[in-house]
Amino acid sequence: MMSFKRHLGVSIAIRIFLVYYGEVQDSLSEIQYTDVDYRVVTDGASHVLNLNSPFKRHTYRYTPLLAYLVLPNLLLHHSFGKFMFSLFDIFIGVLIKWILLNCYRGNKISIEKKLLKLETLNNRNKYLMKRKNEILNNSNESLPPKYIRMAEISAYFWLYNPLTMVIATRGNGDCVSCSLVLVALYFLLKNEQTIFQFFMAGLFLGISIHFRLYPIGFCLAFYLATLDKPLQTLKDYLQAVLMPSTKQLALVLGTITSLALSTGFFYYLYGYQYLYESILYHLVRKDTRHNFSLYFYLQYLSSNFDITQLEKILTFLPQLVLIVIITLRYGKHRQTLGFSLFAIAFVMVTYNPVVTSQYFVWFLSLLPLSVKNFKNIGMRKAIFIPVMWFISQAGWLLPAYLLEFKGWNTFEFIWIQSIVFFFSNILILQMLVTNYDMAYNYKID
């Protein structure tokens, strides 16, 4: 049986192969392996290298920091960014293991503290008192091998996912924001529970929002989970929001600090153009060509008309309601925070007016954190869910290919497949929520 380090080595080798394979495909096929966004970001970096704004490159709509990160594309090798994004991709797998091991240790320590509390009440001998103090002061309690193995298996769900491998090696930078979200989650869930760790969690959450806007949807869940106490009545929720604890203040301060500094710095450099292209544009973005979104065909047909405020509200309201419901159900507990973030990201992608394949890494990077909680889902459902998800994508990709490369008018077929893909996602989320074993977070047997 290979060790985790060897699996990391194999994962790195596969990604290196895919990067070089992509160069061959780009030179031989009309279907380019390299993501068009990679070329856009590289062009933005060329403007930065000439001491200009990356936004001089038409359609550059990312943080300028991304252009700075891929400057070696121009100075060292044109595929440098692909290798760098692949390393972030690998780092996500490592973070998944770290977070799960930390959660297992936290549950183990919590259970042992409760057991020892009962024992010391009945028998106050020196050994039990000493053992209790060791547990209270040591967050690195050793775990049984099966829990270490479970954490590693969960990481493999990411490391060997063909979709995420391809997205990173094509030159897409979404793995950077995903890794920042997981680092923020890692600090938030650390067992030491210090003010500094919550401040650090906020710093990384703020930077992840700077890279991509979608982590904004995680803020309330992070905030409530930081409190880590039962929230049952309306009064409890109001107190949690209006009377923040020191930990919550540290989290908010860290988030605002990193977000304000990064946004303020690039606004100073590039002015309003940065705010519009990097932030505001994504709030009003439309894709009238074709994308996975349920709303794509509506945007296509209404491309020459202004969307009313009511239509905008009706488009955004369903995902807002679902995000709040999911947050209040799963986001208020540290033990279920990982699943909460996954479900929130899944809803945000499914209901978004624009959906492209790179958005899928937003929730796929969080799903492995909950693999252990689907212990009773059954083999049939475990096979059915990914098969249905990939088939519904394939059904969309065929008419999209005929439109893009053959010039056929397949807009209606793409729209039908977008509806199929939407309802497939809804069914998958329903199955995952139904089979999510919340109590399993608290079991160390």
Short mmCIF file of C-alpha atoms in Angstrom, two decimals:
data_model
loop_
_atom_site.label_atom_id
_atom_site.label_comp_id
_atom_site.label_asym_id
_atom_site.label_seq_id
_atom_site.Cartn_x
_atom_site.Cartn_y
_atom_site.Cartn_z
CA MET A 1 0.00 0.00 0.00
CA MET A 2 1.46 3.36 -1.05
CA SER A 3 2.05 6.06 1.52
CA PHE A 4 0.37 9.45 1.28
CA LYS A 5 3.65 11.03 0.11
CA ARG A 6 3.87 8.57 -2.77
CA HIS A 7 0.30 9.37 -3.77
CA LEU A 8 1.29 13.04 -3.79
CA GLY A 9 4.20 12.14 -6.06
CA VAL A 10 1.92 10.24 -8.45
CA SER A 11 -0.57 13.14 -8.45
CA ILE A 12 2.20 15.60 -9.30
CA ALA A 13 3.49 13.34 -12.09
CA ILE A 14 0.00 13.08 -13.64
CA ARG A 15 -0.39 16.84 -13.63
CA ILE A 16 3.04 17.39 -15.18
CA PHE A 17 2.10 14.91 -17.92
CA LEU A 18 -1.20 16.74 -18.55
CA VAL A 19 0.57 20.11 -18.87
CA TYR A 20 2.89 18.74 -21.56
CA TYR A 21 0.06 16.80 -23.20
CA GLY A 22 -1.86 20.07 -23.41
CA GLU A 23 0.94 21.68 -25.38
CA VAL A 24 0.82 18.83 -27.91
CA GLN A 25 -2.97 19.06 -28.26
CA ASP A 26 -2.80 22.84 -28.70
CA SER A 27 -0.38 22.39 -31.61
CA LEU A 28 -2.39 19.66 -33.35
CA SER A 29 -6.10 20.20 -32.66
CA GLU A 30 -8.63 22.95 -33.23
CA ILE A 31 -9.96 22.15 -29.75
CA GLN A 32 -7.44 23.88 -27.53
CA TYR A 33 -6.46 22.27 -24.23
CA THR A 34 -5.23 25.54 -22.73
CA ASP A 35 -8.00 27.59 -21.13
CA VAL A 36 -8.67 30.86 -22.94
CA ASP A 37 -8.57 32.57 -19.53
CA TYR A 38 -4.94 31.49 -19.18
CA ARG A 39 -4.08 33.42 -22.32
CA VAL A 40 -6.04 36.42 -21.06
CA VAL A 41 -4.21 36.43 -17.71
CA THR A 42 -0.85 36.03 -19.45
CA ASP A 43 -1.66 38.98 -21.71
CA GLY A 44 -2.59 40.95 -18.60
CA ALA A 45 0.78 40.04 -17.10
CA SER A 46 2.51 41.40 -20.22
CA HIS A 47 0.87 44.78 -19.61
CA VAL A 48 1.97 44.67 -15.97
CA LEU A 49 5.52 43.87 -17.11
CA ASN A 50 5.39 47.05 -19.19
CA LEU A 51 4.24 48.99 -16.09
CA ASN A 52 0.69 49.31 -17.39
CA SER A 53 -2.69 48.11 -16.12
CA PRO A 54 -3.60 44.46 -16.74
CA PHE A 55 -7.09 45.71 -17.58
CA LYS A 56 -5.73 47.06 -20.87
CA ARG A 57 -6.19 43.49 -22.00
CA HIS A 58 -9.79 43.18 -23.16
CA THR A 59 -11.84 40.73 -20.99
CA TYR A 60 -9.27 40.72 -18.16
CA ARG A 61 -11.68 40.59 -15.21
CA TYR A 62 -9.66 39.14 -12.34
CA THR A 63 -7.67 40.51 -9.48
CA PRO A 64 -4.44 42.13 -10.73
CA LEU A 65 -2.66 39.85 -8.26
CA LEU A 66 -3.29 36.95 -10.65
CA ALA A 67 -1.40 38.76 -13.40
CA TYR A 68 1.50 39.34 -10.99
CA LEU A 69 1.55 35.63 -10.11
CA VAL A 70 1.95 34.56 -13.74
CA LEU A 71 4.68 37.07 -14.64
CA PRO A 72 7.14 34.10 -14.88
CA ASN A 73 5.07 32.98 -17.91
CA LEU A 74 6.85 35.79 -19.76
CA LEU A 75 10.19 35.64 -17.96
CA LEU A 76 10.81 31.90 -17.51
CA HIS A 77 8.41 29.60 -19.37
CA HIS A 78 4.98 30.03 -20.94
CA SER A 79 3.58 27.10 -18.90
CA PHE A 80 4.87 28.33 -15.54
CA GLY A 81 1.37 29.35 -14.46
CA LYS A 82 0.00 25.89 -15.23
CA PHE A 83 2.64 24.28 -13.02
CA MET A 84 1.96 26.82 -10.27
CA PHE A 85 -1.80 26.25 -10.39
CA SER A 86 -1.14 22.50 -10.30
CA LEU A 87 0.86 22.96 -7.09
CA PHE A 88 -2.06 24.84 -5.56
CA ASP A 89 -4.22 21.94 -6.75
CA ILE A 90 -1.99 19.48 -4.88
CA PHE A 91 -1.94 21.73 -1.82
CA ILE A 92 -5.74 21.49 -1.65
CA GLY A 93 -5.41 17.71 -1.22
CA VAL A 94 -2.91 18.22 1.61
CA LEU A 95 -5.21 20.75 3.29
CA ILE A 96 -8.12 18.31 3.13
CA LYS A 97 -6.05 15.77 5.06
CA TRP A 98 -4.88 18.33 7.62
CA ILE A 99 -8.39 19.63 8.27
CA LEU A 100 -9.87 16.15 8.73
CA LEU A 101 -7.07 14.99 11.03
CA ASN A 102 -7.59 18.12 13.10
CA CYS A 103 -11.34 17.46 13.28
CA TYR A 104 -10.75 13.85 14.35
CA ARG A 105 -8.33 14.98 17.06
CA GLY A 106 -10.78 17.60 18.26
CA ASN A 107 -13.59 15.04 18.54
CA LYS A 108 -11.31 12.54 20.26
CA ILE A 109 -10.11 15.08 22.78
CA SER A 110 -13.66 16.33 23.40
CA ILE A 111 -14.93 12.80 24.06
CA GLU A 112 -12.00 11.89 26.32
CA LYS A 113 -12.48 15.08 28.31
CA LYS A 114 -16.13 14.19 28.91
CA LEU A 115 -15.28 10.62 29.93
CA LEU A 116 -12.49 11.72 32.23
CA LYS A 117 -14.73 14.34 33.78
CA LEU A 118 -17.17 11.61 34.76
CA GLU A 119 -14.38 9.36 36.03
CA THR A 120 -12.71 12.07 38.09
CA LEU A 121 -16.02 12.96 39.69
CA ASN A 122 -16.31 9.40 40.93
CA ASN A 123 -12.64 8.65 41.48
CA ARG A 124 -10.29 11.57 42.03
CA ASN A 125 -7.01 9.66 41.81
CA LYS A 126 -3.77 11.29 40.65
CA TYR A 127 -3.48 9.34 37.37
CA LEU A 128 -6.91 10.43 36.10
CA MET A 129 -6.29 14.02 37.09
CA LYS A 130 -2.89 13.98 35.34
CA ARG A 131 -4.38 12.38 32.21
CA LYS A 132 -7.14 14.98 32.12
CA ASN A 133 -4.60 17.79 32.25
CA GLU A 134 -2.56 16.19 29.44
CA ILE A 135 -5.61 16.06 27.20
CA LEU A 136 -6.59 19.62 28.00
CA ASN A 137 -3.11 20.89 27.17
CA ASN A 138 -2.33 18.73 24.12
CA SER A 139 -4.14 19.13 20.81
CA ASN A 140 -1.88 16.62 19.04
CA GLU A 141 -3.31 13.47 20.53
CA SER A 142 -2.45 10.45 18.40
CA LEU A 143 -5.23 8.91 16.33
CA PRO A 144 -6.01 5.29 15.47
CA PRO A 145 -4.69 4.37 11.98
CA LYS A 146 -8.19 4.01 10.52
CA TYR A 147 -8.90 7.70 11.05
CA ILE A 148 -5.62 8.73 9.46
CA ARG A 149 -6.49 6.41 6.58
CA MET A 150 -9.95 7.98 6.24
CA ALA A 151 -8.42 11.47 6.07
CA GLU A 152 -6.04 10.30 3.33
CA ILE A 153 -8.80 8.59 1.33
CA SER A 154 -10.83 11.80 1.46
CA ALA A 155 -7.84 13.70 0.07
CA TYR A 156 -7.55 11.18 -2.79
CA PHE A 157 -11.07 12.12 -3.89
CA TRP A 158 -9.54 15.46 -4.83
CA LEU A 159 -6.03 14.44 -5.87
CA TYR A 160 -7.27 11.85 -8.39
CA ASN A 161 -10.34 13.70 -9.63
CA PRO A 162 -9.86 13.91 -13.43
CA LEU A 163 -12.01 17.02 -13.73
CA THR A 164 -10.03 19.08 -11.22
CA MET A 165 -6.73 17.85 -12.67
CA VAL A 166 -7.70 19.03 -16.14
CA ILE A 167 -9.03 22.39 -14.94
CA ALA A 168 -5.78 23.23 -13.12
CA THR A 169 -3.46 22.01 -15.89
CA ARG A 170 -5.42 23.94 -18.51
CA GLY A 171 -4.29 27.07 -16.67
CA ASN A 172 -7.32 28.02 -14.60
CA GLY A 173 -6.54 29.84 -11.35
CA ASP A 174 -9.66 28.99 -9.34
CA CYS A 175 -7.62 26.49 -7.31
CA VAL A 176 -5.89 29.51 -5.73
CA SER A 177 -9.12 30.85 -4.22
CA CYS A 178 -10.18 27.30 -3.23
CA SER A 179 -6.91 26.74 -1.36
CA LEU A 180 -7.31 30.11 0.41
CA VAL A 181 -10.81 29.10 1.57
CA LEU A 182 -9.44 25.80 2.92
CA VAL A 183 -6.57 27.55 4.72
CA ALA A 184 -9.13 29.86 6.35
CA LEU A 185 -11.17 26.80 7.36
CA TYR A 186 -8.04 25.08 8.70
CA PHE A 187 -7.26 28.00 11.01
CA LEU A 188 -10.88 28.33 12.11
CA LEU A 189 -11.12 24.65 13.10
CA LYS A 190 -7.76 24.37 14.87
CA ASN A 191 -8.25 22.92 18.33
CA GLU A 192 -6.24 25.57 20.19
CA GLN A 193 -9.04 28.13 19.70
CA THR A 194 -6.81 31.22 20.13
CA ILE A 195 -7.70 34.75 19.10
CA PHE A 196 -4.73 34.75 16.70
CA GLN A 197 -6.00 31.72 14.78
CA PHE A 198 -9.40 33.36 14.23
CA PHE A 199 -7.70 36.51 13.02
CA MET A 200 -5.64 34.40 10.60
CA ALA A 201 -8.80 32.62 9.43
CA GLY A 202 -10.28 36.04 8.69
CA LEU A 203 -7.16 37.17 6.82
CA PHE A 204 -7.31 34.19 4.45
CA LEU A 205 -11.09 34.46 4.06
CA GLY A 206 -10.68 38.11 3.05
CA ILE A 207 -7.95 37.28 0.52
CA SER A 208 -10.09 34.48 -0.94
CA ILE A 209 -12.94 36.98 -1.45
CA HIS A 210 -10.46 39.31 -3.13
CA PHE A 211 -9.55 36.53 -5.57
CA ARG A 212 -13.13 35.39 -6.17
CA LEU A 213 -16.40 36.87 -4.89
CA TYR A 214 -18.08 33.53 -4.12
CA PRO A 215 -16.57 33.08 -0.58
CA ILE A 216 -18.76 36.01 0.50
CA GLY A 217 -21.48 33.37 0.79
CA PHE A 218 -19.43 31.61 3.47
CA CYS A 219 -19.08 34.61 5.78
CA LEU A 220 -22.18 34.04 7.92
CA ALA A 221 -21.34 30.34 8.36
CA PHE A 222 -17.78 31.20 9.44
CA TYR A 223 -19.16 33.83 11.82
CA LEU A 224 -21.73 31.54 13.49
CA ALA A 225 -19.38 28.55 13.70
CA THR A 226 -16.80 30.72 15.48
CA LEU A 227 -19.23 31.11 18.38
CA ASP A 228 -19.46 27.31 18.73
CA LYS A 229 -22.45 27.17 21.06
CA PRO A 230 -26.05 26.00 20.57
CA LEU A 231 -28.21 28.45 18.61
CA GLN A 232 -31.87 27.47 18.86
CA THR A 233 -34.09 30.50 19.40
CA LEU A 234 -34.34 33.77 17.52
CA LYS A 235 -32.85 35.47 20.57
CA ASP A 236 -29.77 33.23 20.35
CA TYR A 237 -29.20 34.22 16.71
CA LEU A 238 -29.70 37.92 17.43
CA GLN A 239 -27.21 37.75 20.29
CA ALA A 240 -24.71 35.90 18.10
CA VAL A 241 -24.95 38.61 15.45
CA LEU A 242 -25.40 41.75 17.56
CA MET A 243 -23.22 40.79 20.54
CA PRO A 244 -20.13 39.23 18.97
CA SER A 245 -17.58 37.34 21.02
CA THR A 246 -13.89 38.19 21.02
CA LYS A 247 -13.27 35.32 18.58
CA GLN A 248 -15.91 36.62 16.20
CA LEU A 249 -14.45 40.12 16.37
CA ALA A 250 -11.01 38.70 15.55
CA LEU A 251 -12.48 36.84 12.55
CA VAL A 252 -14.28 39.95 11.27
CA LEU A 253 -11.21 42.16 11.83
CA GLY A 254 -8.99 39.76 9.90
CA THR A 255 -11.46 39.53 7.01
CA ILE A 256 -11.96 43.28 6.73
CA THR A 257 -8.23 43.96 7.07
CA SER A 258 -7.07 41.71 4.23
CA LEU A 259 -10.00 42.57 1.97
CA ALA A 260 -9.67 46.33 2.53
CA LEU A 261 -5.87 46.36 2.10
CA SER A 262 -5.88 44.28 -1.10
CA THR A 263 -8.81 46.18 -2.62
CA GLY A 264 -7.48 49.56 -1.54
CA PHE A 265 -3.99 48.85 -2.88
CA PHE A 266 -5.16 47.90 -6.36
CA TYR A 267 -7.70 50.72 -6.43
CA TYR A 268 -4.80 53.09 -5.73
CA LEU A 269 -2.88 51.57 -8.67
CA TYR A 270 -5.66 51.14 -11.24
CA GLY A 271 -8.59 53.26 -10.07
CA TYR A 272 -12.27 52.66 -10.86
CA GLN A 273 -11.44 50.38 -13.78
CA TYR A 274 -10.15 47.82 -11.27
CA LEU A 275 -13.33 48.02 -9.19
CA TYR A 276 -15.57 47.60 -12.20
CA GLU A 277 -13.70 44.89 -14.10
CA SER A 278 -12.67 42.82 -11.07
CA ILE A 279 -15.73 43.22 -8.83
CA LEU A 280 -18.76 45.09 -10.17
CA TYR A 281 -18.73 43.37 -13.56
CA HIS A 282 -19.29 39.96 -11.94
CA LEU A 283 -22.45 41.25 -10.26
CA VAL A 284 -24.05 42.15 -13.60
CA ARG A 285 -22.27 39.68 -15.87
CA LYS A 286 -24.22 37.98 -18.66
CA ASP A 287 -23.06 35.26 -21.05
CA THR A 288 -25.23 35.37 -24.16
CA ARG A 289 -23.27 32.71 -26.02
CA HIS A 290 -23.68 29.50 -24.01
CA ASN A 291 -22.96 28.20 -20.53
CA PHE A 292 -24.29 25.58 -18.12
CA SER A 293 -26.63 28.03 -16.36
CA LEU A 294 -30.39 27.57 -16.31
CA TYR A 295 -30.68 31.29 -17.15
CA PHE A 296 -28.39 31.28 -20.19
CA TYR A 297 -31.16 31.11 -22.82
CA LEU A 298 -33.09 33.91 -21.13
CA GLN A 299 -29.94 36.07 -21.33
CA TYR A 300 -29.46 35.13 -24.97
CA LEU A 301 -33.03 36.05 -25.97
CA SER A 302 -33.01 39.28 -23.96
CA SER A 303 -29.51 40.39 -24.99
CA ASN A 304 -30.95 43.49 -26.70
CA PHE A 305 -33.21 44.40 -23.77
CA ASP A 306 -32.55 45.72 -20.28
CA ILE A 307 -33.25 43.31 -17.44
CA THR A 308 -35.76 44.74 -14.94
CA GLN A 309 -35.03 44.93 -11.23
CA LEU A 310 -37.79 42.39 -10.56
CA GLU A 311 -36.13 39.88 -12.90
CA LYS A 312 -32.78 40.42 -11.18
CA ILE A 313 -34.38 39.84 -7.77
CA LEU A 314 -36.22 36.71 -8.91
CA THR A 315 -32.97 35.35 -10.36
CA PHE A 316 -30.97 35.95 -7.19
CA LEU A 317 -33.61 35.28 -4.50
CA PRO A 318 -33.78 31.44 -4.70
CA GLN A 319 -30.06 30.97 -4.05
CA LEU A 320 -30.10 33.60 -1.28
CA VAL A 321 -32.93 31.80 0.54
CA LEU A 322 -31.18 28.42 0.18
CA ILE A 323 -27.84 29.82 1.38
CA VAL A 324 -29.48 31.23 4.53
CA ILE A 325 -31.34 27.96 5.23
CA ILE A 326 -28.18 25.85 4.75
CA THR A 327 -26.14 28.22 6.91
CA LEU A 328 -28.64 28.11 9.77
CA ARG A 329 -28.90 24.31 9.52
CA TYR A 330 -25.23 23.32 9.18
CA GLY A 331 -23.12 26.46 9.46
CA LYS A 332 -23.60 27.05 13.17
CA HIS A 333 -21.55 24.00 14.25
CA ARG A 334 -17.81 23.63 13.81
CA GLN A 335 -18.27 19.91 13.13
CA THR A 336 -20.67 20.47 10.22
CA LEU A 337 -19.12 23.65 8.83
CA GLY A 338 -17.34 21.78 6.00
CA PHE A 339 -20.59 20.35 4.66
CA SER A 340 -22.26 23.73 5.04
CA LEU A 341 -19.61 25.39 2.86
CA PHE A 342 -19.91 22.62 0.26
CA ALA A 343 -23.70 22.92 0.07
CA ILE A 344 -23.52 26.73 -0.11
CA ALA A 345 -20.97 26.61 -2.94
CA PHE A 346 -23.04 23.96 -4.74
CA VAL A 347 -26.14 26.16 -4.57
CA MET A 348 -24.24 29.28 -5.66
CA VAL A 349 -22.88 27.49 -8.74
CA THR A 350 -26.14 25.73 -9.65
CA TYR A 351 -28.27 28.89 -9.44
CA ASN A 352 -25.69 31.30 -10.86
CA PRO A 353 -26.65 33.19 -14.05
CA VAL A 354 -23.28 32.16 -15.52
CA VAL A 355 -21.87 28.65 -14.91
CA THR A 356 -18.65 27.34 -16.45
CA SER A 357 -16.74 24.16 -15.70
CA GLN A 358 -14.06 25.88 -13.58
CA TYR A 359 -16.75 26.91 -11.11
CA PHE A 360 -17.17 23.26 -10.18
CA VAL A 361 -13.89 23.29 -8.22
CA TRP A 362 -15.52 25.70 -5.77
CA PHE A 363 -17.61 22.89 -4.28
CA LEU A 364 -15.53 19.88 -5.33
CA SER A 365 -12.67 21.14 -3.14
CA LEU A 366 -15.04 21.10 -0.12
CA LEU A 367 -16.88 17.83 -0.78
CA PRO A 368 -14.03 15.52 0.43
CA LEU A 369 -14.35 17.04 3.92
CA SER A 370 -17.71 15.28 4.24
CA VAL A 371 -16.89 11.92 2.61
CA LYS A 372 -16.79 10.26 6.05
CA ASN A 373 -20.34 11.45 6.72
CA PHE A 374 -21.79 9.54 3.76
CA LYS A 375 -20.87 6.17 5.25
CA ASN A 376 -24.43 4.85 4.87
CA ILE A 377 -25.18 6.24 1.40
CA GLY A 378 -24.84 2.82 -0.24
CA MET A 379 -22.84 1.68 -3.25
CA ARG A 380 -25.65 2.22 -5.77
CA LYS A 381 -26.12 5.88 -4.89
CA ALA A 382 -22.36 6.41 -4.58
CA ILE A 383 -22.00 5.27 -8.21
CA PHE A 384 -25.23 6.84 -9.49
CA ILE A 385 -24.44 10.40 -8.29
CA PRO A 386 -21.14 11.00 -10.17
CA VAL A 387 -22.34 9.05 -13.24
CA MET A 388 -25.50 11.17 -13.49
CA TRP A 389 -23.49 14.37 -12.97
CA PHE A 390 -20.98 13.57 -15.73
CA ILE A 391 -23.65 12.30 -18.16
CA SER A 392 -25.73 15.45 -17.73
CA GLN A 393 -22.59 17.49 -18.51
CA ALA A 394 -21.79 15.37 -21.55
CA GLY A 395 -25.33 15.91 -22.83
CA TRP A 396 -24.68 19.67 -22.69
CA LEU A 397 -21.18 19.52 -24.19
CA LEU A 398 -22.31 17.84 -27.46
CA PRO A 399 -24.64 20.63 -28.70
CA ALA A 400 -22.20 23.21 -27.29
CA TYR A 401 -19.43 21.70 -29.44
CA LEU A 402 -21.66 21.71 -32.53
CA LEU A 403 -22.44 25.39 -31.94
CA GLU A 404 -18.88 26.47 -31.15
CA PHE A 405 -16.90 24.52 -33.74
CA LYS A 406 -19.41 23.52 -36.43
CA GLY A 407 -21.57 26.64 -36.46
CA TRP A 408 -24.83 24.74 -36.02
CA ASN A 409 -27.74 26.56 -34.41
CA THR A 410 -28.13 24.36 -31.32
CA PHE A 411 -29.14 27.04 -28.79
CA GLU A 412 -32.45 25.33 -27.97
CA PHE A 413 -30.75 21.97 -27.43
CA ILE A 414 -28.18 23.63 -25.15
CA TRP A 415 -31.03 25.24 -23.21
CA ILE A 416 -32.80 21.88 -22.79
CA GLN A 417 -29.58 20.29 -21.56
CA SER A 418 -29.04 23.23 -19.17
CA ILE A 419 -32.43 22.42 -17.64
CA VAL A 420 -31.47 18.73 -17.36
CA PHE A 421 -28.15 19.66 -15.76
CA PHE A 422 -29.88 22.02 -13.29
CA PHE A 423 -32.37 19.41 -12.10
CA SER A 424 -29.61 16.79 -11.94
CA ASN A 425 -27.73 19.08 -9.55
CA ILE A 426 -30.84 19.65 -7.46
CA LEU A 427 -31.40 15.89 -7.20
CA ILE A 428 -27.76 15.31 -6.25
CA LEU A 429 -27.85 17.95 -3.52
CA GLN A 430 -31.11 16.48 -2.18
CA MET A 431 -29.55 13.01 -2.03
CA LEU A 432 -26.41 14.27 -0.30
CA VAL A 433 -28.37 16.27 2.29
CA THR A 434 -30.70 13.32 2.95
CA ASN A 435 -27.80 10.90 3.42
CA TYR A 436 -25.54 13.25 5.38
CA ASP A 437 -24.93 11.71 8.81
CA MET A 438 -24.46 14.73 11.03
CA ALA A 439 -24.02 12.61 14.16
CA TYR A 440 -21.02 10.84 12.62
CA ASN A 441 -18.97 14.00 13.24
CA TYR A 442 -19.19 13.25 16.93
CA LYS A 443 -18.26 9.55 16.75
CA ILE A 444 -14.81 8.26 17.62
CA ASP A 445 -15.14 4.54 18.22
#
